[in-house]
Coordinates of C-alpha atoms and ligand atoms in Angstrom, one line a residue:
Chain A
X158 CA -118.3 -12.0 136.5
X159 CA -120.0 -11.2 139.7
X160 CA -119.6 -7.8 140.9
X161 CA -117.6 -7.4 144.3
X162 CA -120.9 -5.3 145.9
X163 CA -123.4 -7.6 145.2
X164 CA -125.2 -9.2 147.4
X165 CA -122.6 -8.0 149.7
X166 CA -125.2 -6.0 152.4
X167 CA -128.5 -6.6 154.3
X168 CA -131.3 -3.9 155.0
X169 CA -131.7 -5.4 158.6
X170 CA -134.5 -3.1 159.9
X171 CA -136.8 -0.1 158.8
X172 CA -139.2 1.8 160.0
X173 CA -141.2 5.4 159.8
X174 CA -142.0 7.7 162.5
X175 CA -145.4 9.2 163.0
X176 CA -146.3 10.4 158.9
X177 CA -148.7 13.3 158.3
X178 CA -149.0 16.1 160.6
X179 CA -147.4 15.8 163.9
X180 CA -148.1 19.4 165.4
X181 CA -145.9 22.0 166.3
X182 CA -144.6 21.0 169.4
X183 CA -142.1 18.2 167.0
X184 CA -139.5 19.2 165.2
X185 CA -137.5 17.0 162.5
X186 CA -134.7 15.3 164.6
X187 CA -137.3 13.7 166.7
X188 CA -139.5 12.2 163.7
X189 CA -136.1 10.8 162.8
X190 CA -135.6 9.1 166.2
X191 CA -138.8 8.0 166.3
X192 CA -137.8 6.4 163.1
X193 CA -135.0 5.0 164.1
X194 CA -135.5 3.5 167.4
X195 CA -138.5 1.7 165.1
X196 CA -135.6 0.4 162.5
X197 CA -133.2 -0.4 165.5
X198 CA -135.9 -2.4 167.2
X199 CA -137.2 -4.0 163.5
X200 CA -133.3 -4.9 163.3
X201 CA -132.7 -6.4 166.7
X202 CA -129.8 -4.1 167.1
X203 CA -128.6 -2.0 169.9
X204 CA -127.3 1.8 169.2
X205 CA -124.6 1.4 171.1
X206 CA -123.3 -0.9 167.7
X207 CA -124.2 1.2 165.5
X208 CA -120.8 2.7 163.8
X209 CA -121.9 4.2 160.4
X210 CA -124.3 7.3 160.1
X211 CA -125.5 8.6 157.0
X212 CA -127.8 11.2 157.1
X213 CA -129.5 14.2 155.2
X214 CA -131.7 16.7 156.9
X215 CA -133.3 19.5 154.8
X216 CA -132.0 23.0 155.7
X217 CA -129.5 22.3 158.2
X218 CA -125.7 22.7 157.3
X219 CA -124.3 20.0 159.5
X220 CA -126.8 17.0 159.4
X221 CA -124.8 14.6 160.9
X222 CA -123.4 16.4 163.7
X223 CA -126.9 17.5 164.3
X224 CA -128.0 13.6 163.9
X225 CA -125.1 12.2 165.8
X226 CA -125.7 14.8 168.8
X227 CA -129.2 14.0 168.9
X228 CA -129.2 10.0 168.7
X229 CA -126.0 10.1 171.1
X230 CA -124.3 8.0 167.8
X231 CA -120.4 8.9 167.6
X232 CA -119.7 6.9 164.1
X233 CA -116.4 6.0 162.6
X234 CA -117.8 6.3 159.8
X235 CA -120.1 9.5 158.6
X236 CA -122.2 10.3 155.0
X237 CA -123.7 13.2 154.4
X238 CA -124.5 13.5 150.8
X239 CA -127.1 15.9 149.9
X240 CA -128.8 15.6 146.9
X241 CA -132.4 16.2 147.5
X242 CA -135.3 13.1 147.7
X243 CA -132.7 10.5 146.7
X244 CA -129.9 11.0 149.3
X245 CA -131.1 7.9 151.1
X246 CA -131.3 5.8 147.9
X247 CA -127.2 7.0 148.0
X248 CA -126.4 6.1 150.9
X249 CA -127.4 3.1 150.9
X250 CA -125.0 2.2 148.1
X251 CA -122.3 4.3 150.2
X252 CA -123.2 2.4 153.1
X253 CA -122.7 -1.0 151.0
X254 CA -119.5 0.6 149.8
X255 CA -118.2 1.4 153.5
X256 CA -119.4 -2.2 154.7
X257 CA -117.5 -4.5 152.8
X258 CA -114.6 -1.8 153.4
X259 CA -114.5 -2.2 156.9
X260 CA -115.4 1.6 157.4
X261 CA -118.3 0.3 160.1
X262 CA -120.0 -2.6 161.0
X263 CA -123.5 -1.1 161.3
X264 CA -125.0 1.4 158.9
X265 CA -127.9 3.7 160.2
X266 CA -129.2 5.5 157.5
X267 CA -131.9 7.9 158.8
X268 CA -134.3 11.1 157.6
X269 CA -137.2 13.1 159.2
X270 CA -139.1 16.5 158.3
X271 CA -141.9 18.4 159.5
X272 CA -142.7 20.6 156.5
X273 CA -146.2 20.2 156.9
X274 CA -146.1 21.4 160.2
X275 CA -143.6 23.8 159.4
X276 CA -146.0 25.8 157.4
X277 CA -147.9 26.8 159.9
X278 CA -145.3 28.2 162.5
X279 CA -144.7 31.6 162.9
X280 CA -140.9 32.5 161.9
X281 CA -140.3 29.9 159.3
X282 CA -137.1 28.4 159.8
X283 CA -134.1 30.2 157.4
X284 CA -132.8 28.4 154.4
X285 CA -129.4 28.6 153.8
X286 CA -129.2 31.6 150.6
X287 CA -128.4 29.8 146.9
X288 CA -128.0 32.9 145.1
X289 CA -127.2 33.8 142.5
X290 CA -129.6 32.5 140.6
X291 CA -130.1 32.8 136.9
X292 CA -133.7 31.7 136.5
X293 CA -134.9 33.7 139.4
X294 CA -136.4 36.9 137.1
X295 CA -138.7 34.3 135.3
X296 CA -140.6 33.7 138.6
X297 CA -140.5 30.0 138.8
X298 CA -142.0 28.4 141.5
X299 CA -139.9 25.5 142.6
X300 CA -140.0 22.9 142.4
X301 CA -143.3 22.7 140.1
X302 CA -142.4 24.8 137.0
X303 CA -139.7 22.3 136.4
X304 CA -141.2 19.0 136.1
X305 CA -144.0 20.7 134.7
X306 CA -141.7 22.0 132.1
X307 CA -140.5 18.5 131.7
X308 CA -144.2 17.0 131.5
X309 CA -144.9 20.1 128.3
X310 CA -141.6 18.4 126.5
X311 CA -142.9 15.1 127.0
X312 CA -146.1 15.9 125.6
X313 CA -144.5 17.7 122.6
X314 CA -142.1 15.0 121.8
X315 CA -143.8 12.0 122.4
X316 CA -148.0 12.8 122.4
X317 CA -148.2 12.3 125.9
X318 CA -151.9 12.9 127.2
X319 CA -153.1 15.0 130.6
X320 CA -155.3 11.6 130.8
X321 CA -151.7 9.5 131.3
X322 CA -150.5 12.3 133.6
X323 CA -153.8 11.6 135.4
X324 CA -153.6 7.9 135.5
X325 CA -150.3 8.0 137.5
X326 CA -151.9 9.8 140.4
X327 CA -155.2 7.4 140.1
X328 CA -153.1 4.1 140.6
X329 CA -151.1 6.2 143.3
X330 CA -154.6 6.7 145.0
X331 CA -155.6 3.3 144.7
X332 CA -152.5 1.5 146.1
X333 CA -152.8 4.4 149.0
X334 CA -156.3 2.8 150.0
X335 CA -154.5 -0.2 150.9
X336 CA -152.1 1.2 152.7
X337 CA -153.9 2.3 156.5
X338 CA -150.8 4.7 156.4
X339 CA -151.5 6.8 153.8
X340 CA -152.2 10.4 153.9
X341 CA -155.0 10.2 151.4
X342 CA -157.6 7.3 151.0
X343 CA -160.4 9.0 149.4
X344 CA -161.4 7.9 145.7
X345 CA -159.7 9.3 143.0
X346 CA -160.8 9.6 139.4
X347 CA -158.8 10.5 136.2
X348 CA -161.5 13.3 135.8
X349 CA -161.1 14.7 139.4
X350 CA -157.2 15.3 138.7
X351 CA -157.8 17.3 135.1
X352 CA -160.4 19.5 136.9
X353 CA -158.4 20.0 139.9
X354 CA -156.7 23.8 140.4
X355 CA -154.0 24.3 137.4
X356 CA -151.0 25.0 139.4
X357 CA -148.6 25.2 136.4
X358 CA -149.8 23.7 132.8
X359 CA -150.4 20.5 132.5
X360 CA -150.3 19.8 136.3
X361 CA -152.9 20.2 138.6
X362 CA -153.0 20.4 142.3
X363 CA -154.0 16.3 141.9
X364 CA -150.6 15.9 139.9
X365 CA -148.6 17.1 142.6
X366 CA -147.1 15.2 145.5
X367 CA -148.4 15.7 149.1
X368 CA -147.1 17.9 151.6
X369 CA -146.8 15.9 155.1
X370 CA -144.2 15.7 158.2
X371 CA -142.2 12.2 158.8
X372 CA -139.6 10.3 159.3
X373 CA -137.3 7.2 158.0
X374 CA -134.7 4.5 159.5
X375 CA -133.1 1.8 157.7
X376 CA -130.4 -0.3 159.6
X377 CA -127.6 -2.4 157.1
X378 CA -125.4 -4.9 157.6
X379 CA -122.6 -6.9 155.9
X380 CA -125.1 -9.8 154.6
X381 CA -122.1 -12.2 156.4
X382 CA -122.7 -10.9 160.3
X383 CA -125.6 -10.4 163.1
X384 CA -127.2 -13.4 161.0
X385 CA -128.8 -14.4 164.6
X386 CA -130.9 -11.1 165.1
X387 CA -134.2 -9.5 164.0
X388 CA -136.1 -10.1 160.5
X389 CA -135.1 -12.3 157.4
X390 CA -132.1 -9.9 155.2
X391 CA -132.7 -7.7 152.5
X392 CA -129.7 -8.1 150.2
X393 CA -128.7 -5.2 148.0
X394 CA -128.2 -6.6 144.9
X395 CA -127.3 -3.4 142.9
X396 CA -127.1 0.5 143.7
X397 CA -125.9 3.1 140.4
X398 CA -125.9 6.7 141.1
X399 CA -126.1 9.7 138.5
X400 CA -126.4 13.6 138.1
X401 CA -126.9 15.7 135.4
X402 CA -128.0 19.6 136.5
X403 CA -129.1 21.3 139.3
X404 CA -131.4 24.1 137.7
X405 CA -133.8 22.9 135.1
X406 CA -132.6 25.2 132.7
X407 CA -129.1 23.2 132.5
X408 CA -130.5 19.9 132.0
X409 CA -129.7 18.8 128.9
X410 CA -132.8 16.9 127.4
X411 CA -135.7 17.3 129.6
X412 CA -137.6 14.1 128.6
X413 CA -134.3 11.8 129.8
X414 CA -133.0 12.1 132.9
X415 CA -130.0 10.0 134.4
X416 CA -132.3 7.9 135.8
X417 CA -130.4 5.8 132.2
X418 CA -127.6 6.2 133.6
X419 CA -128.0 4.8 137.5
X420 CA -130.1 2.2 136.5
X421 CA -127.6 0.8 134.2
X422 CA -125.4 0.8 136.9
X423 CA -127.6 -0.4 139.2
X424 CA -129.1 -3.6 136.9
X425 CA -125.4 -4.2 135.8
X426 CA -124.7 -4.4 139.4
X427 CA -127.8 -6.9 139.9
X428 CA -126.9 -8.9 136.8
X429 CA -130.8 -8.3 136.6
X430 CA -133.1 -7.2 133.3
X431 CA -136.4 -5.5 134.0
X432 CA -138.1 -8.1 133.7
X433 CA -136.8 -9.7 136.4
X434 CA -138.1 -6.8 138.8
X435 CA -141.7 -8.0 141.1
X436 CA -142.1 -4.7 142.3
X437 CA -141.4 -1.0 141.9
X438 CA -140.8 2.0 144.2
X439 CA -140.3 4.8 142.2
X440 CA -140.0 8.6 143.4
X441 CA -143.1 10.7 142.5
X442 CA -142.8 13.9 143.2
X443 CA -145.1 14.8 140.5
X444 CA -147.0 12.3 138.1
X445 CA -144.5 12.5 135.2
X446 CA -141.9 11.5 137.5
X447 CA -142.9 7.6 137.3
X448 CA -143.4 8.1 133.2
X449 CA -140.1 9.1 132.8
X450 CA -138.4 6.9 135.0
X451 CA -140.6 3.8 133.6
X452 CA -138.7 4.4 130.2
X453 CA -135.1 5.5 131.6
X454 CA -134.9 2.2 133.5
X455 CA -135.9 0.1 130.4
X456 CA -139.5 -1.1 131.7
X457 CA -140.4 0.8 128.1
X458 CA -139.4 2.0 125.2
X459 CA -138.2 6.0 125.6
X460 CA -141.8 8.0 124.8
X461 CA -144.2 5.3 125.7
X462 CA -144.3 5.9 129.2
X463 CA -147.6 7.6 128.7
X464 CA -149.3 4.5 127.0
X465 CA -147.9 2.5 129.4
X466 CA -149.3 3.5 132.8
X467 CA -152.6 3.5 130.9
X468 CA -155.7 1.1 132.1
X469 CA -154.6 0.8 135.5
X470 CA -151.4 -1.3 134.3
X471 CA -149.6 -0.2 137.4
X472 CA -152.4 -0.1 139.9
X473 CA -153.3 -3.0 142.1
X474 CA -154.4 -5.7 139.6
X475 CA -152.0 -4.4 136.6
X476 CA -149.0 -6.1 135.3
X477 CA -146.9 -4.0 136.6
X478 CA -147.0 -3.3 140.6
X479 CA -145.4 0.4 141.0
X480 CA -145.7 2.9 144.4
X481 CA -147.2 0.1 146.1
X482 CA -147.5 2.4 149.2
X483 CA -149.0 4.8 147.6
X484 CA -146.3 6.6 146.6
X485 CA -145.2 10.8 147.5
X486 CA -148.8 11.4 145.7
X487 CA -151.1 9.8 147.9
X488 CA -149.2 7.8 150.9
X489 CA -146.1 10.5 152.0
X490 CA -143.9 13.0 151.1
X491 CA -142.3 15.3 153.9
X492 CA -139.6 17.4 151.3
X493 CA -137.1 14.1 150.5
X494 CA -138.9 11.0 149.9
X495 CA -136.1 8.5 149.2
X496 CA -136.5 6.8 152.0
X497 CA -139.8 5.9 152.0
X498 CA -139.4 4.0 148.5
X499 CA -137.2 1.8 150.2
X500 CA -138.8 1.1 153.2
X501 CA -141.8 -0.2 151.2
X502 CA -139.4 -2.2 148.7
X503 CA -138.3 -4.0 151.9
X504 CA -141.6 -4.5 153.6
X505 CA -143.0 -6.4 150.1
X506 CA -139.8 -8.2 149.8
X507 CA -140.4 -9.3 153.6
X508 CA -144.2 -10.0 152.6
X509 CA -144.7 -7.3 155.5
X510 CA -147.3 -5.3 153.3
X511 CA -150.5 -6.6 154.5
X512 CA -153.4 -6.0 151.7
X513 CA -151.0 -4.4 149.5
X514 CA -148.6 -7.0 149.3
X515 CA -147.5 -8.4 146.0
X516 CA -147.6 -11.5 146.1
X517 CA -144.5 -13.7 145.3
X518 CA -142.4 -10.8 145.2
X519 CA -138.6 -11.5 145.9
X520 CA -137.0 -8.6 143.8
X521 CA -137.7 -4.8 143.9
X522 CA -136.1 -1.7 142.5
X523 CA -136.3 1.5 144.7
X524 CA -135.8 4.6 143.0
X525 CA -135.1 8.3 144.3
X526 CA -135.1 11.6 142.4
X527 CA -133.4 14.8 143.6
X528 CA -133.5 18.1 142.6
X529 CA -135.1 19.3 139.2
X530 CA -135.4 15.6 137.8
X531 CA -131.3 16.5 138.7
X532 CA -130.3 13.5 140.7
X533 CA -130.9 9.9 139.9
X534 CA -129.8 6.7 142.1
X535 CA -131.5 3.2 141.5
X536 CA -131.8 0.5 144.0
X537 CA -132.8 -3.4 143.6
X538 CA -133.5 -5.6 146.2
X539 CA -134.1 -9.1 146.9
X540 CA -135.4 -11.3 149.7
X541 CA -132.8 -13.9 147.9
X542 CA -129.1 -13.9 146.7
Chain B
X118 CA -108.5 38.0 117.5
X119 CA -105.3 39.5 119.9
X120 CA -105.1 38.5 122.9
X121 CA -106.8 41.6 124.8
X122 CA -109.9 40.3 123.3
X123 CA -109.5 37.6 125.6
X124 CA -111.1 37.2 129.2
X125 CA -109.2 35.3 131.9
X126 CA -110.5 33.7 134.6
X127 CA -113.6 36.2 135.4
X128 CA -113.6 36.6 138.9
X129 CA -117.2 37.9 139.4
X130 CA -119.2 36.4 136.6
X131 CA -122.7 37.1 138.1
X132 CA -121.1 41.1 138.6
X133 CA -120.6 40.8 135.3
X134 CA -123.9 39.3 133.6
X135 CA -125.5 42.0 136.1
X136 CA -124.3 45.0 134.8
X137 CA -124.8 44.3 131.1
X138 CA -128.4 43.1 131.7
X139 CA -128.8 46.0 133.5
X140 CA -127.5 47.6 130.3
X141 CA -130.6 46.0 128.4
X142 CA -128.1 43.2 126.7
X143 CA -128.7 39.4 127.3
X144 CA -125.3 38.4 128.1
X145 CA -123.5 35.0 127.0
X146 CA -120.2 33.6 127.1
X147 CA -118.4 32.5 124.2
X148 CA -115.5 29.4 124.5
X149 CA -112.5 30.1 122.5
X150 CA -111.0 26.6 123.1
X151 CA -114.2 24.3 121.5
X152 CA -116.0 27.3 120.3
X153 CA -119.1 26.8 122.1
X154 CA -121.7 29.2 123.9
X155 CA -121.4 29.1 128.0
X156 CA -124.6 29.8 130.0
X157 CA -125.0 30.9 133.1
X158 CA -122.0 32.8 133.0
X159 CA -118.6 30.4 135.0
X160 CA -115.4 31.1 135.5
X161 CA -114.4 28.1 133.3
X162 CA -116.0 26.3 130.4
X163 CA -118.6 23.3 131.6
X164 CA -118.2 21.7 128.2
X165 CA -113.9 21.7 127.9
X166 CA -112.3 23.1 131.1
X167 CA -110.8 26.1 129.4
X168 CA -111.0 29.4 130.9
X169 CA -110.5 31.5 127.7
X170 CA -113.9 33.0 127.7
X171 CA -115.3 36.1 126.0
X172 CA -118.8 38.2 126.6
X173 CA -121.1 38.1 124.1
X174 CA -124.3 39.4 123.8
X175 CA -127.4 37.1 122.0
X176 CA -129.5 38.8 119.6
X177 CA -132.3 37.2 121.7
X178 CA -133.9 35.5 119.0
X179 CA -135.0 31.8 119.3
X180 CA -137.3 28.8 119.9
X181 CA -139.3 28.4 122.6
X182 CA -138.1 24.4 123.9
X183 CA -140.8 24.1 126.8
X184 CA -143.3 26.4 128.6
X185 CA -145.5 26.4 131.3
X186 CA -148.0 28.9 132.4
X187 CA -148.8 29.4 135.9
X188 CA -152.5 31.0 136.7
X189 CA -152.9 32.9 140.0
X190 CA -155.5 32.5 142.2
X191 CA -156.8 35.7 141.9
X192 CA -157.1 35.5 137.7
X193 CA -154.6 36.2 135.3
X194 CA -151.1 34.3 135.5
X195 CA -147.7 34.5 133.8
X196 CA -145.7 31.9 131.6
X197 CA -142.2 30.7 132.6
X198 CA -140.3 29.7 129.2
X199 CA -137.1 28.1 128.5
X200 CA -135.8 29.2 125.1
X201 CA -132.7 27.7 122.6
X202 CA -131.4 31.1 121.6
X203 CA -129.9 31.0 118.1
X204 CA -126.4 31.7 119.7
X205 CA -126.5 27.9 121.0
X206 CA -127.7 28.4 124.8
X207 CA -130.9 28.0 127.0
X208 CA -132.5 30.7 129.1
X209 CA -135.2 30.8 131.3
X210 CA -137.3 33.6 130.9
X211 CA -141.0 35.3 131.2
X212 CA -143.4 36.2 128.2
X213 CA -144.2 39.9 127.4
X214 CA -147.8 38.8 126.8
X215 CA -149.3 36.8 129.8
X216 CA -152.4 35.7 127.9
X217 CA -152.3 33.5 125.1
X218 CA -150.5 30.1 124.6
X219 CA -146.2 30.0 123.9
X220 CA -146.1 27.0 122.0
X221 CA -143.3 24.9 122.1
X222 CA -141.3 25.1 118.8
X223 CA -142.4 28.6 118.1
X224 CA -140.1 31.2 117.1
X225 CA -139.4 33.9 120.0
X226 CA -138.0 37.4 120.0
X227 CA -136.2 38.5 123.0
X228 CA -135.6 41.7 124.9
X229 CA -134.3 42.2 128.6
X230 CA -137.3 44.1 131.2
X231 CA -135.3 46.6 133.0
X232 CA -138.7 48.8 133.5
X233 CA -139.3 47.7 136.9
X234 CA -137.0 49.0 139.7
X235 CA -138.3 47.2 142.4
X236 CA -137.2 43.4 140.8
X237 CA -134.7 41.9 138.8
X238 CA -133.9 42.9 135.2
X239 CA -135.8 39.7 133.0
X240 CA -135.6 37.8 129.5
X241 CA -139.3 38.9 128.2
X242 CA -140.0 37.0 124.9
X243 CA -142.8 37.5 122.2
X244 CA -144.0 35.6 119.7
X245 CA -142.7 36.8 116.2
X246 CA -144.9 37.7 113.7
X247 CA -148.6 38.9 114.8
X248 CA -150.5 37.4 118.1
Ligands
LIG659 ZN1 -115.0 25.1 125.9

């Protein structure tokens, strides 16, 4: 039987702000507008209609009153959830949920961030406290020690090389020089990326996502109205949401995440396989990120994520298209990248991607991560019903 | 066991874990309802919902189930480790020897740092057997 969700609601619009480093005189909320007045426009939507806001904002306690006030937006319907890179990934499926409800008519779902930029001003802004902490004594640096405590595991389990760490950020690098937006273009070798600076063992600064500033719109509709304005729909087709921990000392098993879990939910959803999936935008904060999630969402078997990446398989020419952007590793990553993995799923489903694009491609999954490998929320798109 | 051995609710776990690191102890809770360790310290049990919990304190011997080692830029570095004490729970902690390799699987002893009064109390584990 057909789930009720599916199919049910449009991406109408996207779009990013300025990416990289916008100097100081820009703060966060105005990458965000920039964002989306570009998605508004992209959507051929007017603010004034829009009556659903769902937004996450790193560091600030009241996002969407912060949001709202800014964009002059007084929704009937608000969603903040928080949890980390894949908030946006979330609210999409809450804003499907709240669209077929009736809650709104039009969901804005909208991010920005200037932690590149941020870096360099005097007085760094104040994070709200999250003591106490029971890992603090160890000296972790966060978010690092945690993934690269999860890439050790994986090794140990499953004989995962530093070479198929290595070739995650290579195909990164490689779909980045196709992308005129990316942060960095310049070649990449496996070899450059094991002799980079160790941060924490196995990763180097090379298996590490970027630091940048930028910002994110996406604009949704119920797939059943404004059928006479802007670009050709994006339907949802499937959203499934999970947690697990928030410290990485409480996740359970740190070579599966929930990533099993929302995807389930998400391909259930779909009433898609794997195989069924063109093209795949999956969070990588750091280069075990897309190893992991390649095997929790059933492209392979649990422990041969390694193998699988190898000999380019999802760089341009591979089997497998994956971070076809370029990824948080070589294209964009401002703190919460979520939203950036769907805005490139709906620009290749569109055939928007210029030399990039994959060709033919009418269904992709968008994937966000939050936390410690803590959150997991799976998205699949497609240009058809 | 009466039932003065038994803790109710704790109102300040962290207080609690605090002072008896501070005493040198690495602290646990056990769960007298599904008989399971608890870690960090709550005010109810994560796995069953009871709140009949007890203190206990871990011999701190166990495996080492990850490590990293982070190298600073000036030379030298320091491991983070997370270790399966044999009491049933994971801790994050530092290694008492910040050369060498932790390997993963390797049996770890335990001990809690309270040398230092300028930072927090740690979980310092060694290798057993000679380095
Ligand atoms: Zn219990």
């Amino acid at each position: 039987m057909t789930h009720a969700l599916r199919g049910s609601a449009v991406i109408r619009g996207v779009a990013e702000s300025e990416l990289g480093e916008v100097g100081p005189h820009r703060f966060p909320l105005d990458l965000l507008g920039e964002a989306v007045a570009g998605a508004l426009a992209d959507a051929g939507i007017a603010k004034s209609e829009v009556d659903g806001l769902f937004t996450a904002v790193g560091g600030r306690m009241m996002s969407n009153l912060d949001v709202g006030e800014y964009l002059g937006i007084a929704p009937s319907f608000t969603d903040g959830t928080m949890i980390g890179g894949s908030s946006f990934v979330s609210h999409v499926h809450h804003a499907a949920l709240a669209l077929q409800a009736g809650a709104c008519k039009v969901a804005l779902i909208a991010y920005g961030s200037t932690q590149r930029t941020d870096q360099r001003r005097p007085g760094r802004l104040p994070y709200p406290p999250e003591l106490p902490s029971y890992e603090a004594a160890a000296r972790p640096v966060h978010p690092v020690t945690g993934y690269a405590l999860a890439a050790a595991r994986h090794m140990h389990e499953f004989g995962t090389t530093r070479e198929q760490l290595a070739e995650v950020a290579v195909a990164a690098r490689r779909w980045a020089q196709l992308n005129p937006k990316a942060f960095k273009r310049d070649p990449l070798t496996v070899e450059d990326v094991l002799s980079a600076r160790v941060v924490a063992t196995p990763f180097t600064t090379l298996d590490c996502c970027l630091v940048t500033d930028g910002g994110g719109a996406i604009v949704m509709t119920r797939a059943d109205a404004y059928t006479d304005r802007g670009t050709a729909p994006v339907y949802v087709l499937g959203a499934g949401e999970a947690h697990s921990h928030r410290s990485i000392s409480q996740m359970p098993d740190l070579t599966t995440t929930s990533a099993r879990e929302s995807g389930r939910r998400a391909f259930e959803m779909a009433g898609l396989r794997p195989a069924d999936i063109d093209v795949l935008e999956l969070y990588d904060a750091f280069t075990i990120n897309p190893i992991l999630f390649l095997e929790d969402l059933g492209f392979c078997a649990k422990g041969e994520g390694g193998a699988f990446v190898e000999g380019g398989r999802i760089a341009p020419g591979g089997a497998l298209p994956v971070n076809t952007n370029g990824g948080g590793l070589s294209f964009c990553h401002p703190g919460m990248y979520g939203i950036f993995a769907l805005i490139e799923a709906v620009r290749q489903l569109r055939g928007d991607a210029g030399e990039r694009q994959v060709a033919g491609a009418t269904t992709a999954l968008a994937h966000g991560n939050g936390g410690q490998l803590s959150s997991q929320v799976t998205a699949i798109l497609s240009s058809e019903l | 066991m009466t039932a003065a051995d038994l803790v109710p609710a704790e109102p300040a776990p962290w207080a609690t874990f605090a002072a008896r690191r501070a005493e040198g102890r690495i602290p646990f809770q056990h769960c007298w309802s599904c008989e399971r360790a608890v870690f960090y310290p709550r005010v109810l049990c994560p796995h069953c919902g009871s709140v009949e919990l007890e203190w206990r304190d871990s011999a701190g011997v166990g495996v080492v189930y990850s490590a990293t080692y982070l190298p600073a830029r000036d030379g030298g570095g320091r491991h983070v480790l997370l270790v399966d004490l044999d009491e049933g729970f994971r801790v994050m902690g530092s290694a008492t020897d910040d050369a060498g390799a932790y390997a993963i699987g390797s049996r770890v002893r335990g001990a809690v740092d309270v040398g230092n009064p300028e930072a927090e109390p740690r979980f310092v584990f060694a290798e057993e057997g000679p380095r």
